[in-house]
Coordinates of C-alpha atoms in Angstrom, one line a residue:
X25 CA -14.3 44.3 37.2
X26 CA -15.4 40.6 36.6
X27 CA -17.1 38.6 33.9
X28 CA -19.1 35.3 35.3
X29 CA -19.8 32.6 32.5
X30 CA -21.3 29.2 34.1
X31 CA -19.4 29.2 37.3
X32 CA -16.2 30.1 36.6
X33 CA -15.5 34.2 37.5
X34 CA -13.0 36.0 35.3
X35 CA -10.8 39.0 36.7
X36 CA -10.0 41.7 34.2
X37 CA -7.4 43.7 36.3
X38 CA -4.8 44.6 33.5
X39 CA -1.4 44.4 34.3
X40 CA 1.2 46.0 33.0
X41 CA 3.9 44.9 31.7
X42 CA 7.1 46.7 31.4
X43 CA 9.6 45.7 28.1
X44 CA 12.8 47.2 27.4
X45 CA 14.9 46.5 23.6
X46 CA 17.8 44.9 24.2
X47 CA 19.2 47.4 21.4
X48 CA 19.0 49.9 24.5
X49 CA 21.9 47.8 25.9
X50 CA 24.2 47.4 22.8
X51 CA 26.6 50.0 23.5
X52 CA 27.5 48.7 26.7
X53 CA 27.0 44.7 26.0
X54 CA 30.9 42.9 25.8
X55 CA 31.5 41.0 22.6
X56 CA 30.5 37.6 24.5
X57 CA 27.0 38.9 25.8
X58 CA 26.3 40.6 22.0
X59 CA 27.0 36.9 20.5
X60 CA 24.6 35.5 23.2
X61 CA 22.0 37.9 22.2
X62 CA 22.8 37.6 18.5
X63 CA 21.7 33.5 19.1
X64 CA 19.0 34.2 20.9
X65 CA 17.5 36.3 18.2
X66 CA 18.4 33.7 16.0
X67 CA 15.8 31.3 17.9
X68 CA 13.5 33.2 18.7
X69 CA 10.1 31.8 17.1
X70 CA 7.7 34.5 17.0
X71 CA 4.8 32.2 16.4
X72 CA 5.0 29.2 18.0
X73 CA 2.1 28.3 20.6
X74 CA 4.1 25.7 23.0
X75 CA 5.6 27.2 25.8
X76 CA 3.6 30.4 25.0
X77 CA 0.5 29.7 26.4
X78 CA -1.8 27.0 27.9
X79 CA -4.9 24.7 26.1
X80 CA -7.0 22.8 28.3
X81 CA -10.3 20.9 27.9
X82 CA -12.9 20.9 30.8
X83 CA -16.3 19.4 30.8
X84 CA -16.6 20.3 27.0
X85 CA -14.9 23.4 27.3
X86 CA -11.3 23.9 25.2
X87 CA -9.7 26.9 26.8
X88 CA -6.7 28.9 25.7
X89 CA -5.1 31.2 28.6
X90 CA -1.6 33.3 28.0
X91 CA -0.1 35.3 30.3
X92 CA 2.4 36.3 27.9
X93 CA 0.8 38.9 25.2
X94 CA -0.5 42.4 25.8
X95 CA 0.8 42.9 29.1
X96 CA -2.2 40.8 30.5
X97 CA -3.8 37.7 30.5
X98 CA -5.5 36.8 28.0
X99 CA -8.4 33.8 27.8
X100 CA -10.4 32.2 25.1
X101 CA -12.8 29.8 25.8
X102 CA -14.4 27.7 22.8
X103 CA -17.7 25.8 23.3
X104 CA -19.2 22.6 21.7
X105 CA -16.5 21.8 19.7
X106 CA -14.4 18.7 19.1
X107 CA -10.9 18.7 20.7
X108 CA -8.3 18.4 18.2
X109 CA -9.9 20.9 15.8
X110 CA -10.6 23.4 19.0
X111 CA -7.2 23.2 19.3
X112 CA -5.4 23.8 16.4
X113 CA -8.1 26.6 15.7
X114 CA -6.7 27.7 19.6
X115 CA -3.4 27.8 18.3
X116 CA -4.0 29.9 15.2
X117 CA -5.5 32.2 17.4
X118 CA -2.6 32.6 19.6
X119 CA -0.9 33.3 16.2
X120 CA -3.0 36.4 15.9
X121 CA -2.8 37.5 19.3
X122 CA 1.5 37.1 18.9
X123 CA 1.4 39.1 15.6
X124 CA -0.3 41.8 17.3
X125 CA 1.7 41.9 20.2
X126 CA 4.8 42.2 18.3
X127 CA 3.3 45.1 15.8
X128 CA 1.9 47.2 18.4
X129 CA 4.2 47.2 21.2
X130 CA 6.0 50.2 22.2
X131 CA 8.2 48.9 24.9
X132 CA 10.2 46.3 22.9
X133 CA 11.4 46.0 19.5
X134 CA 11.3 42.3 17.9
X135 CA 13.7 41.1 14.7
X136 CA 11.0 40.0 12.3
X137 CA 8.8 43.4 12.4
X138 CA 9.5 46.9 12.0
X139 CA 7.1 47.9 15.3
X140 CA 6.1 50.9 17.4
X141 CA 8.8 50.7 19.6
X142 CA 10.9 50.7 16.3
X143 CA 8.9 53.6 14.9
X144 CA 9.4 55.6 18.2
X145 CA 13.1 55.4 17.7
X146 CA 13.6 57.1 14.6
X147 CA 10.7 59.3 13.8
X148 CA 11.9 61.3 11.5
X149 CA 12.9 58.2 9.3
X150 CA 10.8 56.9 6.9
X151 CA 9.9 53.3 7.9
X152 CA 8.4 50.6 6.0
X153 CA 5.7 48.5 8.0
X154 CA 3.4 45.6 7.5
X155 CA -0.4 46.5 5.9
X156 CA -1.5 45.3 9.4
X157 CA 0.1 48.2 11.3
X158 CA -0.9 50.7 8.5
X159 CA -4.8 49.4 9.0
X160 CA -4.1 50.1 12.9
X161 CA -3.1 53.5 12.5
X162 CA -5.0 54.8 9.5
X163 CA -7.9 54.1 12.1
X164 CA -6.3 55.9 14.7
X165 CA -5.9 58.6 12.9
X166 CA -9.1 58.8 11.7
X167 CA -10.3 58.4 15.4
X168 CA -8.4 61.1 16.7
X169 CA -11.1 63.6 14.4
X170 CA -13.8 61.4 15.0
X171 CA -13.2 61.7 18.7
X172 CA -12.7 65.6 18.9
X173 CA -9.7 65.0 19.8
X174 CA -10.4 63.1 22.7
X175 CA -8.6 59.8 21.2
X176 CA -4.6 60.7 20.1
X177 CA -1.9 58.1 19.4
X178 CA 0.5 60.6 19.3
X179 CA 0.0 61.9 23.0
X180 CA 2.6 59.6 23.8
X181 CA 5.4 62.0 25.1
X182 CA 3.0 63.0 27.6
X183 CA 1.4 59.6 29.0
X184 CA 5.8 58.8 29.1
X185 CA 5.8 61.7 31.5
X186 CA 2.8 60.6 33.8
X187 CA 3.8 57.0 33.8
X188 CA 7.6 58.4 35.2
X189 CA 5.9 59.8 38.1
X190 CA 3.3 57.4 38.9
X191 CA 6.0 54.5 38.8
X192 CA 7.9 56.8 41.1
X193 CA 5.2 57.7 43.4
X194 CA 4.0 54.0 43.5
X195 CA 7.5 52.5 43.5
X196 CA 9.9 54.8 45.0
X197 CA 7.7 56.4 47.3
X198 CA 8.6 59.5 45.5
X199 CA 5.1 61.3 45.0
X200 CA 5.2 64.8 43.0
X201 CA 3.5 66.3 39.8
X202 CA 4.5 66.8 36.7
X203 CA 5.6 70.6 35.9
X204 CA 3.4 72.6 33.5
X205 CA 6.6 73.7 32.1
X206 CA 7.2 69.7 31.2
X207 CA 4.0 68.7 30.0
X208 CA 4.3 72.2 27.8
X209 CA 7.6 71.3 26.5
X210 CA 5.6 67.7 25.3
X211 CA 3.0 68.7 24.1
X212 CA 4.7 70.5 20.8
X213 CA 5.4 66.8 19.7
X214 CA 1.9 65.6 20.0
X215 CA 0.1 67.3 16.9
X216 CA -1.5 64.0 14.3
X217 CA -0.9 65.7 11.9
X218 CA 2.8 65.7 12.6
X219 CA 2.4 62.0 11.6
X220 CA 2.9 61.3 7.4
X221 CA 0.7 58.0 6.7
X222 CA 1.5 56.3 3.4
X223 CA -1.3 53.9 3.2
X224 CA -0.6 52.8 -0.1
X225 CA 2.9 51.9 0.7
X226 CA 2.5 51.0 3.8
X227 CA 5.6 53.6 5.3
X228 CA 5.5 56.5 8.1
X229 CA 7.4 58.9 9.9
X230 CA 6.9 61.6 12.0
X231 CA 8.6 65.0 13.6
X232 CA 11.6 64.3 15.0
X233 CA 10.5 63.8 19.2
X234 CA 7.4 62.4 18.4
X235 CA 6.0 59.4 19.6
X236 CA 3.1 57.4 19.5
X237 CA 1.2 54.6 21.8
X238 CA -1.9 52.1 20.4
X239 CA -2.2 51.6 23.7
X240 CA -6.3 52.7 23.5
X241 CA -7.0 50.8 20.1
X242 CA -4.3 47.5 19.7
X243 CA -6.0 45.2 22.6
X244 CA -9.9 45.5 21.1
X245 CA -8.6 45.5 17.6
X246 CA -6.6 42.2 18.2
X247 CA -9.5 40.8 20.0
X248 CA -11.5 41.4 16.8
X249 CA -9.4 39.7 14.9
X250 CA -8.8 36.6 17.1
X251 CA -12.7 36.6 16.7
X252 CA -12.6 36.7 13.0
X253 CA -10.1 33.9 12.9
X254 CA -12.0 31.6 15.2
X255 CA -15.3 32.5 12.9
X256 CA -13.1 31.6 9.7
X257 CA -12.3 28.2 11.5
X258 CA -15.6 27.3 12.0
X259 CA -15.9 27.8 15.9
X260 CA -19.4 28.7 16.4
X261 CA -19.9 29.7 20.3
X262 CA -16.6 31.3 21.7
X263 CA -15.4 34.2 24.3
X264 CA -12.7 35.8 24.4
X265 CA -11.3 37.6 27.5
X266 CA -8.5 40.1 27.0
X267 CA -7.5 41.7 29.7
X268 CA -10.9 42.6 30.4
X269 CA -11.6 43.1 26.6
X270 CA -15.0 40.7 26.5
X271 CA -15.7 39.3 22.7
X272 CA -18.4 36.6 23.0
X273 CA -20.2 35.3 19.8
X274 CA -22.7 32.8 19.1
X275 CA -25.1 31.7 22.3
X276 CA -24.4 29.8 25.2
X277 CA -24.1 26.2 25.5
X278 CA -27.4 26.4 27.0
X279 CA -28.8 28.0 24.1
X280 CA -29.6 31.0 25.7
X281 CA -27.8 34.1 25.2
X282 CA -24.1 35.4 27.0
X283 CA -24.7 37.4 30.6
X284 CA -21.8 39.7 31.7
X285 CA -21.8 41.1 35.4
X286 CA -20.0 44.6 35.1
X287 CA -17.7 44.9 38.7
X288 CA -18.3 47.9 40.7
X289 CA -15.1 50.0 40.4
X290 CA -14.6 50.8 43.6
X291 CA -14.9 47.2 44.9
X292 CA -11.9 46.8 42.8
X293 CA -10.2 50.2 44.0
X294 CA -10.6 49.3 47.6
X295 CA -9.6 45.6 47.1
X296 CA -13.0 44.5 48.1
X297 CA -13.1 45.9 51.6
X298 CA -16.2 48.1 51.2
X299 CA -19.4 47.2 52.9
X300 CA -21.0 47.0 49.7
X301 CA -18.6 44.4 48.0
X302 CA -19.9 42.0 50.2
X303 CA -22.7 40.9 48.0
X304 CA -23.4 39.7 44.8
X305 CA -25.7 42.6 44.6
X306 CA -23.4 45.3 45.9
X307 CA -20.4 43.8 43.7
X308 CA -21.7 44.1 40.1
X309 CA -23.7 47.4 39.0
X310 CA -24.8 46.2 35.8
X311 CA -25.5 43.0 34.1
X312 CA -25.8 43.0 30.8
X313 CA -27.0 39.9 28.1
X314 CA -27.0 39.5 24.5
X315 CA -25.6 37.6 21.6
X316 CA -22.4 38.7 19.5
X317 CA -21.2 41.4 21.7
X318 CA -18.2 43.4 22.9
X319 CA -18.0 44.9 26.5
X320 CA -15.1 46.9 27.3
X321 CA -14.7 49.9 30.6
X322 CA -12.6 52.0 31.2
X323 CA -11.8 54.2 34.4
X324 CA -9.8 55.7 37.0
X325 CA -9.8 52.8 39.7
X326 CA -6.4 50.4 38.5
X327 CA -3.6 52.6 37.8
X328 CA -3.2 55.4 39.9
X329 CA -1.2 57.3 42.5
X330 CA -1.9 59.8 44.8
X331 CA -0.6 63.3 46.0
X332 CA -1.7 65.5 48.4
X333 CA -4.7 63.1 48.9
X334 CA -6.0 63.2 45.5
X335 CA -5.8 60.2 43.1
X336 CA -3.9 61.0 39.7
X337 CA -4.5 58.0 37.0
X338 CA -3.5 56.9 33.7
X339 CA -6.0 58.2 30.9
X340 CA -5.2 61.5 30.2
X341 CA -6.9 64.1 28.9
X342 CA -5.3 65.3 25.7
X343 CA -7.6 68.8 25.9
X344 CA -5.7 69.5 29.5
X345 CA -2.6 67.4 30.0
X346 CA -4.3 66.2 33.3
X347 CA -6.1 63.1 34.2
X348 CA -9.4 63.4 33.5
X349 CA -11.3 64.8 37.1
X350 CA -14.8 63.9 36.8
X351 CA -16.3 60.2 36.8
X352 CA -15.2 57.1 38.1
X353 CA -16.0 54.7 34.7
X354 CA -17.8 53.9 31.7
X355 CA -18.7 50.9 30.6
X356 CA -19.5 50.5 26.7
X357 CA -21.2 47.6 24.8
X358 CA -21.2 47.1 21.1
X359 CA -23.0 45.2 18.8
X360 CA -21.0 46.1 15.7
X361 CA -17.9 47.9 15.0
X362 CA -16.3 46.4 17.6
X363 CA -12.7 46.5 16.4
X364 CA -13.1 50.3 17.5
X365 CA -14.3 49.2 21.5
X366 CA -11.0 50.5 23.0
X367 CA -11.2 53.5 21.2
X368 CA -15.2 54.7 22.3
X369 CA -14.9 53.4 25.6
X370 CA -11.5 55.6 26.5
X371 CA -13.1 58.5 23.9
X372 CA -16.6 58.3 26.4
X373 CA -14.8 58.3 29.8
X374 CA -12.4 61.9 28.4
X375 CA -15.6 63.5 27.2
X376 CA -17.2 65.8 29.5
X377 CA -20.5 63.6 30.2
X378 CA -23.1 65.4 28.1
X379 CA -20.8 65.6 24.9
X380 CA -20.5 62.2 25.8
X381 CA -24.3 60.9 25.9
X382 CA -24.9 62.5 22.8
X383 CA -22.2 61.3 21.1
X384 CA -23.4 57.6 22.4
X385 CA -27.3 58.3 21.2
X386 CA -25.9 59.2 17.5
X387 CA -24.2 56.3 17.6
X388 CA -27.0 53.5 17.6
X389 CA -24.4 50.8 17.8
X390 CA -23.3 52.1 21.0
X391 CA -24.4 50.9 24.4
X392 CA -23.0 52.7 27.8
X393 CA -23.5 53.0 31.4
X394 CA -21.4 55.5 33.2
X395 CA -20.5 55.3 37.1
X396 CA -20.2 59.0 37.8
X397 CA -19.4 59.5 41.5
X398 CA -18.1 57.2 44.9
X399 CA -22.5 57.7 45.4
X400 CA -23.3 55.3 42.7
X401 CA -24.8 57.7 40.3
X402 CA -25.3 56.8 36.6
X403 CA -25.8 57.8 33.4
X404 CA -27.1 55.7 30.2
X405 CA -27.5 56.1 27.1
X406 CA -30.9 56.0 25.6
X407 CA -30.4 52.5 24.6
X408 CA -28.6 50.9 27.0
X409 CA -31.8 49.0 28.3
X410 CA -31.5 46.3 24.9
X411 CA -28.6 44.8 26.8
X412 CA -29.0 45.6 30.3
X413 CA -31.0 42.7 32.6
X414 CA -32.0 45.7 34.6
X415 CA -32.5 45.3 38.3
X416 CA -30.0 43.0 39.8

């Protein structure tokens, strides 16, 4: 999907990135190679913006772009504001985005924070963690009841196993599914409340095998928190891009409000070569407008592979161990409690589509359009028409 501001068009394919700990190697690593390592962790500045990202200034605009965070790029565009304080208030952004990064990431362990990936090693020990981390998953957590379910940190064991075989089916050319014996076998280590939460002193562990991936709440909630940092600078007209995580606030240099053009999935499936994708008209399915907003989507289209001529992608359904079959997308605006976007918009693709709609209607806050089938049909909640322009 894309997201046009002014004339610039922004691409929200994520991309993933794939980390390893160098602790994985320290067994193996001769004495030399350990010392080099040891002085590289000595260096390693965990917050430092040079070299780490990109700030620009184009007519009037002071942009921020990193490739280097999340797994995907990440852009923040600041409007009306005068340079030098754009950016330092830039760079204490990036700050946010780093600390983020580093809490949540479950492929690589860092030496200033006791992390997910550091969690996932030994979870059965109990680990202290920073109050940051503890707010993270207290929420996610909480979600997973909220959600029905739907939304489960600890499903991690069996995401690991999908991922394995879509990297081999996409990468080796070595298509197969998993086994129901295998998914089984992983699903005894993915009960919540296996997890023990100390909010108070800010420790956790888990049962031994367990594992667990922010993967559906860390990019929206550091997106929320860039945007709270910006506010606390001052900045009054900003977007933030993450991945395809939109956070706008304010109005638009023009003083009217945002506009967001929502991709057709399957012009981004197909790489475009549909009839369809063509034109303007056939390329986005929605556009939507507002002021202080949060648009996130969520689908099957990006990270898949296929077997026996059916497509297997990444969001799994914790109720069945399988990819979710039905729908292509959802789309989801918010207008408040947007820390939580990642969370609704993954919860409303896994529901079946009436649980979701009604869950969407008792939640006023929440605006969504889903793309149901390769046919184009939809389904909106009752109040997607405050943000939607409506015909295209």
């Amino acid at each position: 999907m894309k997201t046009f501001y002014q004339a610039m068009t922004v691409s929200l394919l994520t991309v993933t990135v794939f980390l390893m700990s160098s602790s994985a190697f320290a067994t193996t690593m001769p004495s030399e190679a350990l010392a080099n390592s040891a002085n590289k962790a000595a260096l390693f500045e965990p917050y430092r913006c040079e070299g780490n990202g990109i700030i620009s200034v184009n007519k009037g605009v002071i942009s921020l772009h990193t490739l280097k965070y999340f797994g995907t790029s990440i852009t923040i565009d600041l409007y009306d504001e005068e340079t030098n304080h754009g950016k330092e208030s830039l760079c204490k952004a990036m700050n946010v985005i780093q600390k983020y990064h580093y809490l949540a990431s479950n492929y690589s362990t860092y030496p200033h924070v006791t992390n997910i990936k550091s969690i996932n090693n030994a979870p059965n020990t109990t680990q202290h963690i920073a109050p940051e981390l503890t707010a993270i998953l207290a929420s996610s957590i909480e979600w997973n009841s909220l959600s029905n379910g739907y939304f489960n940190i600890a499903l991690s064991p069996v995401i690991d196993i999908w991922r394995t075989y879509r990297n081999d089916c996409n990468i080796r050319g070595i298509c197969k599914l998993p086994t129901a014996t295998e998914l089984a076998a992983a699903s005894r280590y993915t009960h919540i409340s296996d997890i023990t939460l100390d909010v108070e002193n800010n420790t956790i562990s888990m049962k031994p095998g367990m594992s667990i991936d922010l993967g559906g709440i860390a990019k929206g909630w550091m997106a929320e928190k860039v945007h709270d940092q910006l506010k606390s600078d001052g900045m009054t007209s900003f977007m933030i891009n993450a991945g395809g995580n939109i956070r706008h606030f304010g109005r638009h240099p023009e003083g009217r409000e945002f506009v967001t053009a929502i991709e057709d999935p399957e012009c981004k499936k197909y790489d475009y070569q549909l009839d369809k994708c063509h034109s303007q008209a056939g390329l986005y399915h929605e556009i939507v407008k507002g002021e202080d907003l949060t648009i996130v989507s969520s689908g099957n289209y990006l990270q898949y592979f296929t077997f026996d001529g059916k497509d297997y992608h990444h969001i799994i359904d914790p109720k069945t161990l399988f990819p979710k079959e039905e729908g292509i997308s959802v789309s989801t605006v918010l207008d408040s409690q947007h820390i939580f976007a990642d969370v609704i918009s993954t919860t409303l693709f896994l529901m079946p589509i009436n649980e979701a709609l009604i869950f969407a209607n008792d939640n006023e806050y929440i605006k969504a359009v889903w793309y149901l089938d390769s046919s184009g049909n939809k389904a909106y909640s009752n109040n997607f028409h405050e943000v939607s322009e409506g015909d295209k």
